Short mmCIF file of C-alpha atoms in Angstrom, two decimals:
data_model
loop_
_atom_site.label_atom_id
_atom_site.label_comp_id
_atom_site.label_asym_id
_atom_site.label_seq_id
_atom_site.Cartn_x
_atom_site.Cartn_y
_atom_site.Cartn_z
CA MET D 1 -47.37 172.36 49.16
CA SER D 2 -50.92 173.26 48.94
CA GLU D 3 -53.70 170.80 49.25
CA LYS D 4 -54.68 169.52 45.51
CA SER D 5 -57.76 171.35 44.19
CA LYS D 6 -61.20 169.65 44.68
CA HIS D 7 -62.81 171.14 42.00
CA ILE D 8 -64.55 168.98 39.65
CA THR D 9 -66.63 169.30 36.43
CA GLU D 10 -69.44 167.38 35.28
CA THR D 11 -72.54 167.46 33.19
CA ILE D 12 -75.69 167.63 34.71
CA HIS D 13 -79.22 166.73 33.25
CA ILE D 14 -82.14 169.10 34.33
CA LYS D 15 -85.75 168.46 33.49
CA ASN D 16 -88.16 171.03 33.05
CA MET D 17 -86.10 173.57 30.67
CA VAL D 18 -88.08 174.88 28.09
CA CYS D 19 -86.77 177.96 26.98
CA SER D 20 -83.50 180.59 26.78
CA CYS D 21 -85.21 182.13 29.97
CA CYS D 22 -84.76 179.07 31.80
CA LYS D 23 -80.83 178.99 30.84
CA MET D 24 -80.46 182.57 31.79
CA LEU D 25 -81.84 181.86 35.32
CA LEU D 26 -80.12 178.80 36.05
CA ARG D 27 -76.95 180.11 35.11
CA GLU D 28 -77.43 183.05 37.07
CA LYS D 29 -78.44 181.20 40.20
CA LEU D 30 -76.03 178.48 39.89
CA GLU D 31 -72.93 181.20 39.75
CA GLU D 32 -74.52 182.90 42.75
CA GLU D 33 -73.84 179.54 44.40
CA GLY D 34 -70.21 179.57 43.69
CA ILE D 35 -70.60 176.90 40.75
CA ARG D 36 -68.84 177.88 37.50
CA VAL D 37 -71.37 177.17 34.25
CA GLN D 38 -69.21 176.25 31.57
CA GLU D 39 -71.99 175.54 28.82
CA ILE D 40 -75.99 175.55 29.40
CA SER D 41 -78.35 174.21 27.07
CA LEU D 42 -82.06 173.07 27.20
CA GLY D 43 -81.85 170.09 29.66
CA LYS D 44 -78.21 170.17 30.52
CA ALA D 45 -75.28 172.11 31.99
CA ARG D 46 -71.89 171.66 32.24
CA ILE D 47 -70.56 172.92 35.62
CA THR D 48 -67.33 173.19 37.99
CA TYR D 49 -67.86 173.46 41.56
CA ASP D 50 -65.70 173.03 45.07
CA ARG D 51 -67.08 169.33 46.15
CA SER D 52 -65.98 170.51 49.68
CA SER D 53 -68.89 173.03 49.74
CA VAL D 54 -71.30 172.05 46.97
CA THR D 55 -73.10 168.88 47.23
CA GLU D 56 -75.25 167.12 44.69
CA GLU D 57 -78.09 167.50 47.26
CA LYS D 58 -77.54 171.40 47.20
CA ILE D 59 -77.71 171.72 43.45
CA GLY D 60 -80.65 169.50 43.41
CA GLN D 61 -82.36 171.59 46.08
CA LEU D 62 -81.23 174.85 44.03
CA LEU D 63 -82.83 173.54 40.97
CA LYS D 64 -86.23 172.55 42.85
CA ARG D 65 -86.48 175.95 44.29
CA TYR D 66 -86.92 177.35 40.69
CA GLY D 67 -89.08 174.72 39.34
CA PHE D 68 -86.64 172.41 37.66
CA GLY D 69 -85.09 168.87 38.99
CA LEU D 70 -81.78 167.02 38.67
CA LEU D 71 -82.03 164.16 36.58
CA ARG D 72 -80.17 160.90 37.77
#
């Protein structure tokens, strides 16, 4: 039998999102990193990712690279 999937889905809260361009940029950059964006709106995103290859720290660093921040 194959190992159970390690994918998780969660809603993250993001600071500094101010317009629809922010949503488009973040969707593109998250998906480039293998993070599936199910829904995105100003200030939050519902994402699914493999927790064996993506960490909360990695998501935070990605957001920071583009001027956003992860709210905890």
